[in-house]
Structure formats: structure tokens, C-alpha cells
Short mmCIF file of N, CA and C in Angstrom, two decimals:
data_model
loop_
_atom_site.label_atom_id
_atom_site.label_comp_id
_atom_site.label_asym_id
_atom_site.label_seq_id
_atom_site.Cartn_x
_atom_site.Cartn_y
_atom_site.Cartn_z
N UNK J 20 -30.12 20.85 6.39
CA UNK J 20 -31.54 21.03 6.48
C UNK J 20 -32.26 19.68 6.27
N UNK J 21 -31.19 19.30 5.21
CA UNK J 21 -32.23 17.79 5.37
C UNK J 21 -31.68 16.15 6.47
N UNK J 22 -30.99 16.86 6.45
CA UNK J 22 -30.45 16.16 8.18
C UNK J 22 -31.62 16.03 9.09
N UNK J 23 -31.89 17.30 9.03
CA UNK J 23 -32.57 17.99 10.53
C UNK J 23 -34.21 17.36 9.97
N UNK J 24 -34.44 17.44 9.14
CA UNK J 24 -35.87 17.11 8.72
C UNK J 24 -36.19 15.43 9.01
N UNK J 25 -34.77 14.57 8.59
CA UNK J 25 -34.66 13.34 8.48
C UNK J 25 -34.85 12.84 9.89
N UNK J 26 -34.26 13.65 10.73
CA UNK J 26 -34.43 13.16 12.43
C UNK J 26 -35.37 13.40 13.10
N UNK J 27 -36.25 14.87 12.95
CA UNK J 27 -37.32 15.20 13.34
C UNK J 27 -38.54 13.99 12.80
N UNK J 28 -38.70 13.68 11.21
CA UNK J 28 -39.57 12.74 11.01
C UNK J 28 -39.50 10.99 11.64
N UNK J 29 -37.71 10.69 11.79
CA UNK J 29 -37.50 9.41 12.64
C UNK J 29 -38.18 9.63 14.07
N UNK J 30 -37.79 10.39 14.21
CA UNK J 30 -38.39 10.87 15.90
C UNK J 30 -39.69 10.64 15.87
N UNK J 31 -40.58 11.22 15.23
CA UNK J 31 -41.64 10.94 15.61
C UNK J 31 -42.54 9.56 14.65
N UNK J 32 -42.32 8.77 13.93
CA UNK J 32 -42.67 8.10 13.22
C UNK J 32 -42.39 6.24 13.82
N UNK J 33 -43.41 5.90 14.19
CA UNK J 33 -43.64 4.52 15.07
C UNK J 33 -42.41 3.65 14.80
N UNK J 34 -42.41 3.15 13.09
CA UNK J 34 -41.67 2.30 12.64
C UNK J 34 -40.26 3.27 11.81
N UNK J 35 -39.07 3.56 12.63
CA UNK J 35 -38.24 4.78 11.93
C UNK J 35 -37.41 3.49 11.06
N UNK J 36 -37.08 4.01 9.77
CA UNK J 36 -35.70 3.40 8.72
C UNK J 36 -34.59 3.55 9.71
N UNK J 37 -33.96 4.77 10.38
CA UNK J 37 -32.90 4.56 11.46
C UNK J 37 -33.49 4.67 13.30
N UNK J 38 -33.21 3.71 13.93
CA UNK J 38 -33.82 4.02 14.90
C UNK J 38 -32.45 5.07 15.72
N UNK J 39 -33.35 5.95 16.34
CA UNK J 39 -32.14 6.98 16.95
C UNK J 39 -31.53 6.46 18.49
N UNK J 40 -32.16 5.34 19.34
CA UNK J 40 -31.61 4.90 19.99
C UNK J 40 -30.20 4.09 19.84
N UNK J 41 -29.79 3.86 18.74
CA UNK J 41 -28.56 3.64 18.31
C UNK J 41 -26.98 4.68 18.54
N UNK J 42 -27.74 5.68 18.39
CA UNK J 42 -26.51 6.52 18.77
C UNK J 42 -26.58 6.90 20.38
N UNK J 43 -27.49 6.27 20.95
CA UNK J 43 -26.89 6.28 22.53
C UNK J 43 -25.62 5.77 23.13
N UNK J 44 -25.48 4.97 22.67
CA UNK J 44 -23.89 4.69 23.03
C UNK J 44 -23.13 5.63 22.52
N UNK J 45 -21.86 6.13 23.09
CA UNK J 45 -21.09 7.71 22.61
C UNK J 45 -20.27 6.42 21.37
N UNK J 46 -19.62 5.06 21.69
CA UNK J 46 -18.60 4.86 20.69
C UNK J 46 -18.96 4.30 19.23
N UNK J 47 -20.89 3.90 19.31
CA UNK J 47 -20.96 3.72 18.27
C UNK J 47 -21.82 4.87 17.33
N UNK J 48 -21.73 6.08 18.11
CA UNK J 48 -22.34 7.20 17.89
C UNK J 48 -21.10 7.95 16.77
N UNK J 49 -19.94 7.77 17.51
CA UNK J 49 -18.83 8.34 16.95
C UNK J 49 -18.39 7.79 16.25
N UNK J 50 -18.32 6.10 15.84
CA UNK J 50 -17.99 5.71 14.44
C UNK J 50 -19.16 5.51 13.21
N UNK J 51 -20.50 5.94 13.44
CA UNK J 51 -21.12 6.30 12.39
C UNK J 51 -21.08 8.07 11.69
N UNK J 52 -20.58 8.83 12.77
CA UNK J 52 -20.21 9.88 12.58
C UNK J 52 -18.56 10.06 11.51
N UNK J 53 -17.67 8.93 12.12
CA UNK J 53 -16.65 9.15 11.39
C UNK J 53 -16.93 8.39 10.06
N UNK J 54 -17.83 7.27 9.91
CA UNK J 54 -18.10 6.53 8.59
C UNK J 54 -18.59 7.98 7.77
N UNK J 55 -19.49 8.62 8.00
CA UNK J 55 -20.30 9.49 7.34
C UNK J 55 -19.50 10.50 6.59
N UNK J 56 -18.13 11.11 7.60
CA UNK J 56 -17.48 11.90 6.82
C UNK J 56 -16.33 11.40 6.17
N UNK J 57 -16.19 9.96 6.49
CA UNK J 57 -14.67 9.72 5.46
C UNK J 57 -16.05 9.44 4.06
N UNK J 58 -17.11 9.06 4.07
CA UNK J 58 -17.75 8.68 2.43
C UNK J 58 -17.66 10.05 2.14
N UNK J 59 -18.10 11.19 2.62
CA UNK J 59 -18.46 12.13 2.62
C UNK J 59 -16.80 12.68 1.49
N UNK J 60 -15.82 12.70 2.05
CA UNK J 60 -14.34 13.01 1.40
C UNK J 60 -14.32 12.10 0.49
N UNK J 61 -14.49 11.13 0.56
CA UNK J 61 -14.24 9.89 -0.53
C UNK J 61 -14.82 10.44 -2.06
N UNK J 62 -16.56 10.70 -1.44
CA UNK J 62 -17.15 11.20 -2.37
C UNK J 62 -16.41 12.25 -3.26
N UNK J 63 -16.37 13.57 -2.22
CA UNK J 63 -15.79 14.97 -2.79
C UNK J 63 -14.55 14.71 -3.51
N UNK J 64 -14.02 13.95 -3.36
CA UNK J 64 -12.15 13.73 -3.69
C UNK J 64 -12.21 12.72 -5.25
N UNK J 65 -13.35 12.31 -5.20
CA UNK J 65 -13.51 11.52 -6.82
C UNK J 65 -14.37 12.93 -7.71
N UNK J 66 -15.33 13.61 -6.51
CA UNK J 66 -15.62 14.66 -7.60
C UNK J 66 -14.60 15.52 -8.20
N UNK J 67 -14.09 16.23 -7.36
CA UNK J 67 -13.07 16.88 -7.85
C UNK J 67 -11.73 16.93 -8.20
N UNK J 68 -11.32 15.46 -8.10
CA UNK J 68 -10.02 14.91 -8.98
C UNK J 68 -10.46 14.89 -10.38
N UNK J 69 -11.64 14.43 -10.59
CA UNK J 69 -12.36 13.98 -11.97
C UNK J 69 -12.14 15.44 -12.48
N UNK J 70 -13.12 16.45 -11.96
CA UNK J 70 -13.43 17.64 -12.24
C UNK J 70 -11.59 18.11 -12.73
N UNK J 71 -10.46 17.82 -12.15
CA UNK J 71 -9.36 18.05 -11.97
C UNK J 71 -8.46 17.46 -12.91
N UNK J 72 -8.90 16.37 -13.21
CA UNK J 72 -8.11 15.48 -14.19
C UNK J 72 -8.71 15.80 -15.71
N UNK J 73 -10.27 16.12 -15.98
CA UNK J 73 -10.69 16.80 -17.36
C UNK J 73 -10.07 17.79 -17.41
N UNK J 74 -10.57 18.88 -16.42
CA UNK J 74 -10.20 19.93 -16.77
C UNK J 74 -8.91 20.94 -16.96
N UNK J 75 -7.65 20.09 -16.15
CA UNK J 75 -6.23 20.23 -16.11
C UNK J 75 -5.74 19.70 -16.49
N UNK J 76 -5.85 17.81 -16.63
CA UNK J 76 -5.01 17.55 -17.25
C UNK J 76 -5.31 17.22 -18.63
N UNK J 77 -6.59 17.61 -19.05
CA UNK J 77 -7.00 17.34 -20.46
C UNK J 77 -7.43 16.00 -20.95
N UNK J 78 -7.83 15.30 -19.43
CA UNK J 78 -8.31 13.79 -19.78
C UNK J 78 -9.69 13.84 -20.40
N UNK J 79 -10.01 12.90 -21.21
CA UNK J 79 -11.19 12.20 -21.87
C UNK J 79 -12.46 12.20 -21.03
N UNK J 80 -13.35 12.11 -21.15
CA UNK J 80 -14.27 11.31 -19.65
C UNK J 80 -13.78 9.95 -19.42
N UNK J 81 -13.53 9.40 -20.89
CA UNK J 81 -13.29 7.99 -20.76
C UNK J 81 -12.02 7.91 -20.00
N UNK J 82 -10.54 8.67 -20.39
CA UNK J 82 -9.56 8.50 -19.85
C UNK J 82 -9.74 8.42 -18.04
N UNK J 83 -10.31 9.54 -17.91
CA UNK J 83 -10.37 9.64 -16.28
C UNK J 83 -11.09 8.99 -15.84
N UNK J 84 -11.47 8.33 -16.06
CA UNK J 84 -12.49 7.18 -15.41
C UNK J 84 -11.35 6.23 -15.15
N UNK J 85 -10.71 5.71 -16.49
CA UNK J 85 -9.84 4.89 -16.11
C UNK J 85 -8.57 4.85 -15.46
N UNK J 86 -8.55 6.35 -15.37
CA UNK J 86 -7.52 6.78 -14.41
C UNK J 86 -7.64 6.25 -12.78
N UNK J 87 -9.24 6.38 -12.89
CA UNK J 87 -9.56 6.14 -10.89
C UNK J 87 -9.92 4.62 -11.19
N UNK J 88 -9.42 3.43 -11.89
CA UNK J 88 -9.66 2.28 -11.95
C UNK J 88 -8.69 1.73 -10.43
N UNK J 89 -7.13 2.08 -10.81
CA UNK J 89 -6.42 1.47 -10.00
C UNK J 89 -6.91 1.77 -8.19
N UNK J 90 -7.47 3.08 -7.91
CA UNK J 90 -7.50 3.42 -6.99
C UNK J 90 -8.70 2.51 -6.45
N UNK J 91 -9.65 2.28 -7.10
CA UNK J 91 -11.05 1.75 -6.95
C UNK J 91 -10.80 -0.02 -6.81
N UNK J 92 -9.62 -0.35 -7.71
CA UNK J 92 -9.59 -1.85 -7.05
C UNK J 92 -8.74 -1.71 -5.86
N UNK J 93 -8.23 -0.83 -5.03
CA UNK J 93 -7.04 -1.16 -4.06
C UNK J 93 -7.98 -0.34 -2.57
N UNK J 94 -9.31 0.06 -3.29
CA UNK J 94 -10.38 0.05 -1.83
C UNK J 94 -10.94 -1.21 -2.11
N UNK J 95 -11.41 -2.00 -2.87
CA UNK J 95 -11.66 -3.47 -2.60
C UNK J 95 -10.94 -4.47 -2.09
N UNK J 96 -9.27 -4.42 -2.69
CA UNK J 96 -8.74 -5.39 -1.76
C UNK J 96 -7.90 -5.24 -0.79
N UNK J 97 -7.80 -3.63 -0.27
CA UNK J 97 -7.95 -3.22 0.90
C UNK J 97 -9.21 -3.72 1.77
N UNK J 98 -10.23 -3.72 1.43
CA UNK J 98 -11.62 -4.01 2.15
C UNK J 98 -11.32 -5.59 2.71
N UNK J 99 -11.13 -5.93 1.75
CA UNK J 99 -10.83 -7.74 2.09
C UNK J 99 -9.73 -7.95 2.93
N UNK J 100 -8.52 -7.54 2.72
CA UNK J 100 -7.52 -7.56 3.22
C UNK J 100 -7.44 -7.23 5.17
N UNK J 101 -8.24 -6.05 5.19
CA UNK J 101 -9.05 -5.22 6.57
C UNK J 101 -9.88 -6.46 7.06
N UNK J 102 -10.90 -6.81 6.42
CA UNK J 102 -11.89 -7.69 7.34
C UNK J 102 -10.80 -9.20 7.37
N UNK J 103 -10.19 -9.76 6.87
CA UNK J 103 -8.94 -10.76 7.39
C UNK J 103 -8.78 -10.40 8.51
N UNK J 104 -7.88 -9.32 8.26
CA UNK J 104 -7.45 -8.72 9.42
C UNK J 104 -7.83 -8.88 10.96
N UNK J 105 -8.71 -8.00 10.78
CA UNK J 105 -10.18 -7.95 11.79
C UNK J 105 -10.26 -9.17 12.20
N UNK J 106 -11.00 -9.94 11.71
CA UNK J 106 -10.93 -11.37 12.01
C UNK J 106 -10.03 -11.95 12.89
N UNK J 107 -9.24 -12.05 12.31
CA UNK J 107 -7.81 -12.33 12.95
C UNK J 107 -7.66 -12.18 14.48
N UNK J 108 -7.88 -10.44 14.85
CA UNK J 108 -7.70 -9.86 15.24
C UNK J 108 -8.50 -10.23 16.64
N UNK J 109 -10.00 -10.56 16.11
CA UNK J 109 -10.92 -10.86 17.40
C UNK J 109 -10.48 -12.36 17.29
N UNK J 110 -9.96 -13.00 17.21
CA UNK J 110 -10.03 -14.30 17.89
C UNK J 110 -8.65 -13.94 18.75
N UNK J 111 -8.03 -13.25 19.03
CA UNK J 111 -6.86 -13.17 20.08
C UNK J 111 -5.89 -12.91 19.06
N UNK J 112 -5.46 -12.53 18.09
CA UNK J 112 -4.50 -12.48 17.74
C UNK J 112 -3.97 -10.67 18.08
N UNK J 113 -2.46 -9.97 17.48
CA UNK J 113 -1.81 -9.42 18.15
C UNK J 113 -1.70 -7.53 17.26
N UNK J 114 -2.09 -6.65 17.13
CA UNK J 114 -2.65 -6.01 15.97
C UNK J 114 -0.62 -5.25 15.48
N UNK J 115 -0.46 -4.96 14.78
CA UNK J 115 1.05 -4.73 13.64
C UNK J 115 1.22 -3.97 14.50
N UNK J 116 2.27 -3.50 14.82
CA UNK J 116 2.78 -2.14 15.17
C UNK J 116 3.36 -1.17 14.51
N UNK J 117 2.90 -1.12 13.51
CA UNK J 117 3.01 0.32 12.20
C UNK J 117 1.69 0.89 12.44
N UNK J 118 1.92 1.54 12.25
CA UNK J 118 0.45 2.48 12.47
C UNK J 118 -0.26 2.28 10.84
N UNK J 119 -1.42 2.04 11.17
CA UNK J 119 -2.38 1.78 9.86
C UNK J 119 -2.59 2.92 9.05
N UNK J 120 -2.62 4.30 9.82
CA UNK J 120 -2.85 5.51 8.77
C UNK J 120 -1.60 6.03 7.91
N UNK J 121 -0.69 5.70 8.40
CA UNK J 121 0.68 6.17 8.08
C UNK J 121 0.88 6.16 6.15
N UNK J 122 0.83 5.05 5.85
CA UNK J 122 0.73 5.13 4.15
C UNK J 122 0.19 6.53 3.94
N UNK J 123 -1.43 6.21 4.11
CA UNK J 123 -2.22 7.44 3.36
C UNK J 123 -2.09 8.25 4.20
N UNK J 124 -1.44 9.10 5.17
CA UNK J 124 -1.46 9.86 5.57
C UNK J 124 -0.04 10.76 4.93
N UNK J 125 1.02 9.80 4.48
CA UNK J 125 2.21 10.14 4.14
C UNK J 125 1.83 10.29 2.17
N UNK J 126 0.96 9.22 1.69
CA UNK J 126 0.78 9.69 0.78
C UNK J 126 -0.50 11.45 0.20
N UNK J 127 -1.35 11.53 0.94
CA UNK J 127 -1.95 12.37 0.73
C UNK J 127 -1.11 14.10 1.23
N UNK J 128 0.19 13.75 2.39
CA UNK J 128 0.35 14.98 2.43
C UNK J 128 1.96 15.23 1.43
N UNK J 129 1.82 14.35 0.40
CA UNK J 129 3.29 14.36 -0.96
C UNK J 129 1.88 14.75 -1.56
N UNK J 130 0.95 13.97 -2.20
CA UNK J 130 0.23 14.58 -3.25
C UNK J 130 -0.42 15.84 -3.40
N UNK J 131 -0.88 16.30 -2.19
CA UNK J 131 -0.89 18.40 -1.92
C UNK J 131 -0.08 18.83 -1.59
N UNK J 132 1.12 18.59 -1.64
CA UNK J 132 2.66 19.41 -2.24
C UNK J 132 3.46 19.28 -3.25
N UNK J 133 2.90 18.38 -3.75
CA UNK J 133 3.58 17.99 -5.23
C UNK J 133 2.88 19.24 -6.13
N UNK J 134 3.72 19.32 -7.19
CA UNK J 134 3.21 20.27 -8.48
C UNK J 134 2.18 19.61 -8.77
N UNK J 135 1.46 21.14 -9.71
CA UNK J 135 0.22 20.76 -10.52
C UNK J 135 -0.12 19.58 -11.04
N UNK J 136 1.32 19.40 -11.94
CA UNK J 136 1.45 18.32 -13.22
C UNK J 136 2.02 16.96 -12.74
N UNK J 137 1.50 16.34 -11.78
CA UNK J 137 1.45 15.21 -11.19
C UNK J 137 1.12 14.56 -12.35
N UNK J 138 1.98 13.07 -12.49
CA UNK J 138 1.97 12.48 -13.33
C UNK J 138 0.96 11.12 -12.45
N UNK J 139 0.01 10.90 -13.03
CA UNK J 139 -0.79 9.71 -12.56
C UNK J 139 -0.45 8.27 -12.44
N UNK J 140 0.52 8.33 -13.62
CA UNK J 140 1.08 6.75 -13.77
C UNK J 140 2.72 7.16 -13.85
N UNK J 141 3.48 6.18 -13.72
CA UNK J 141 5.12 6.74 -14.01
C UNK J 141 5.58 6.21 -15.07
N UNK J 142 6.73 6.59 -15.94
CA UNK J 142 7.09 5.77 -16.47
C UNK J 142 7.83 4.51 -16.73
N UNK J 143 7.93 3.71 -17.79
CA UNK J 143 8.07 2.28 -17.67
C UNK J 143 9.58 2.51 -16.69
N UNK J 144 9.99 1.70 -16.04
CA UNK J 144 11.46 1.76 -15.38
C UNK J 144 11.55 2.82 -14.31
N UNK J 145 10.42 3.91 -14.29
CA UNK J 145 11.19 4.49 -13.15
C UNK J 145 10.40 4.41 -11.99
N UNK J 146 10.40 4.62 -11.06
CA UNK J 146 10.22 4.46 -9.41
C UNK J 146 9.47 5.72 -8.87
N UNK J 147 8.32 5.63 -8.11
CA UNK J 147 8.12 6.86 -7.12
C UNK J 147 9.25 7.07 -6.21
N UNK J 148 9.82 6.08 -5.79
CA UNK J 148 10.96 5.91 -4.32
C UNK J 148 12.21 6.35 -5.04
N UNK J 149 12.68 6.37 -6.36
CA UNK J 149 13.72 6.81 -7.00
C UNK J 149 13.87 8.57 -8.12
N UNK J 150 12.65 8.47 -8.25
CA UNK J 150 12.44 10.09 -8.28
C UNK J 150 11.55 11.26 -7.07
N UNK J 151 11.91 10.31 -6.05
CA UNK J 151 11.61 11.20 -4.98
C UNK J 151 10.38 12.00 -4.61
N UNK J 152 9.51 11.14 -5.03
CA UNK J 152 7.94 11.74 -5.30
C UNK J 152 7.35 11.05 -3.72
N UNK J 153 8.03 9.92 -3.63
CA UNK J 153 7.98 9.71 -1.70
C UNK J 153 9.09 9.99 -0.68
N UNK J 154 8.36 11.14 0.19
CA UNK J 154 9.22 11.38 0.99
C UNK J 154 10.11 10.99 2.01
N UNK J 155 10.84 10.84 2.29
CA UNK J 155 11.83 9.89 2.96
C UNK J 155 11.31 10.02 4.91
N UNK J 156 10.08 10.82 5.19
CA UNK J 156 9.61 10.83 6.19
C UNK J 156 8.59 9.80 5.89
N UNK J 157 8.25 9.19 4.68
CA UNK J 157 7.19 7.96 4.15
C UNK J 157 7.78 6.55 4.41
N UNK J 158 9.13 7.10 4.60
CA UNK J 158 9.82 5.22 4.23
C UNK J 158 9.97 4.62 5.81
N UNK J 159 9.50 3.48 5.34
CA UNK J 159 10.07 2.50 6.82
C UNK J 159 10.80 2.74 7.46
N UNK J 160 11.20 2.45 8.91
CA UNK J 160 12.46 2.49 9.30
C UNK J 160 13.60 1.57 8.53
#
């Protein structure tokens, strides 16, 4: 509803905050569409891990906060790491041939089949790759 209100008032308003001639092009129409819903999950998935980690696993506020520390620096130097990339990428260079979604795609579908009692951190000495918490459809060739 407030979508619909937000476009109706751009529409008619001289000087709009988004101008809607922007989404005339279909491909940059469709990657502000896909930006919108990965924040959109990003968002929901810190609400309700949080909501998930108090209330199941009996974390602190403080604990769970610091629980989503590691995840929160590895979208920053993921971010950096990506625009290198990119870079790279437009001056002629040649893009990997691993597929880029493959990690999180292999990790998110172990973590909604794993048990409840997912352990957040492991312990000292042992391995995700050695207690089998990554699936061997995850590993490299």
C-alpha cells in the first residue's frame, strides 16, 4: 500500500526523489527489483535468526549480536572483494568459472536441513568439512 502511494505521488510531483523513467529499461528495472528483495531477505533473515538465536538458543541480546558479528564482517569484505572484482572485470579481464552462487547456495541449503541445535561456532580442532556439516555436493571438484 505504501508502494502504491509512493509511485502514484512520484508520478505526479514535478521534482520526484525517484524518477520512474529509470525503470524503462527492462535490465535495470530488474536489477533494482532483485536489489530490493535480496535487502528485503537479508533484512528478514537477521530478524528472525536473532528472534531464533534468543529465543532457542537462549542467547543474551548481547550474545546474539555478537553472534551475527562474523557474518556482518564477511558482507564487507565480500563487498570489497566483489567491486575488485568487477573492476577487473570491465577492463577486459576473464570472469572464474565456478559459479559465484554456489557457496551460499550450498551453504544455505545444509543450514535448513541441519538440526535445530546448530552449533554457531565449532569447536577448537574440529572442522565443518570433518564433521560433515558440509555436504560433499558443497566441495570442489
Amino acid at each position: 500500500m505504501l508502494l502504491a502511494a509512493f509511485v502514484v505521488i512520484e508520478r505526479r510531483t514535478t521534482h520526484p526523489l525517484v524518477p520512474l523513467r529509470i525503470t524503462a529499461d527492462r535490465t535495470r528495472a530488474t536489477s533494482y527489483f532483485v536489489m530490493l528483495i535480496v535487502g528485503a531477505a537479508l533484512f528478514a533473515m537477521f530478524y528472525f535468526l536473532g528472534i531464533y538465536v534468543q529465543n532457542t538458543l537462549g542467547y543474551s541480546s548481547l550474545r546474539a549480536g555478537l553472534a551475527f558479528l562474523p557474518f556482518s564482517v564477511g558482507i564487507v569484505i565480500s563487498a570489497q572483494v566483489a567491486s575488485a572484482l568487477m573492476s577487473r572485470m570491465a577492463r577486459g579481464g576473464r570472469p572464474a568459472p565456478e559459479p559465484r552462487w554456489r557457496p551460499s547456495a550450498c551453504g544455505d541449503s545444509r543450514a535448513s536441513t541441519h538440526r535445530a541445535r546448530m552449533p554457531l561456532t565449532s569447536s577448537p580442532g574440529s572442522s565443518p568439512w570433518r564433521s560433515g556439516w558440509v555436504s560433499s555436493s558443497c566441495r570442489s571438484p
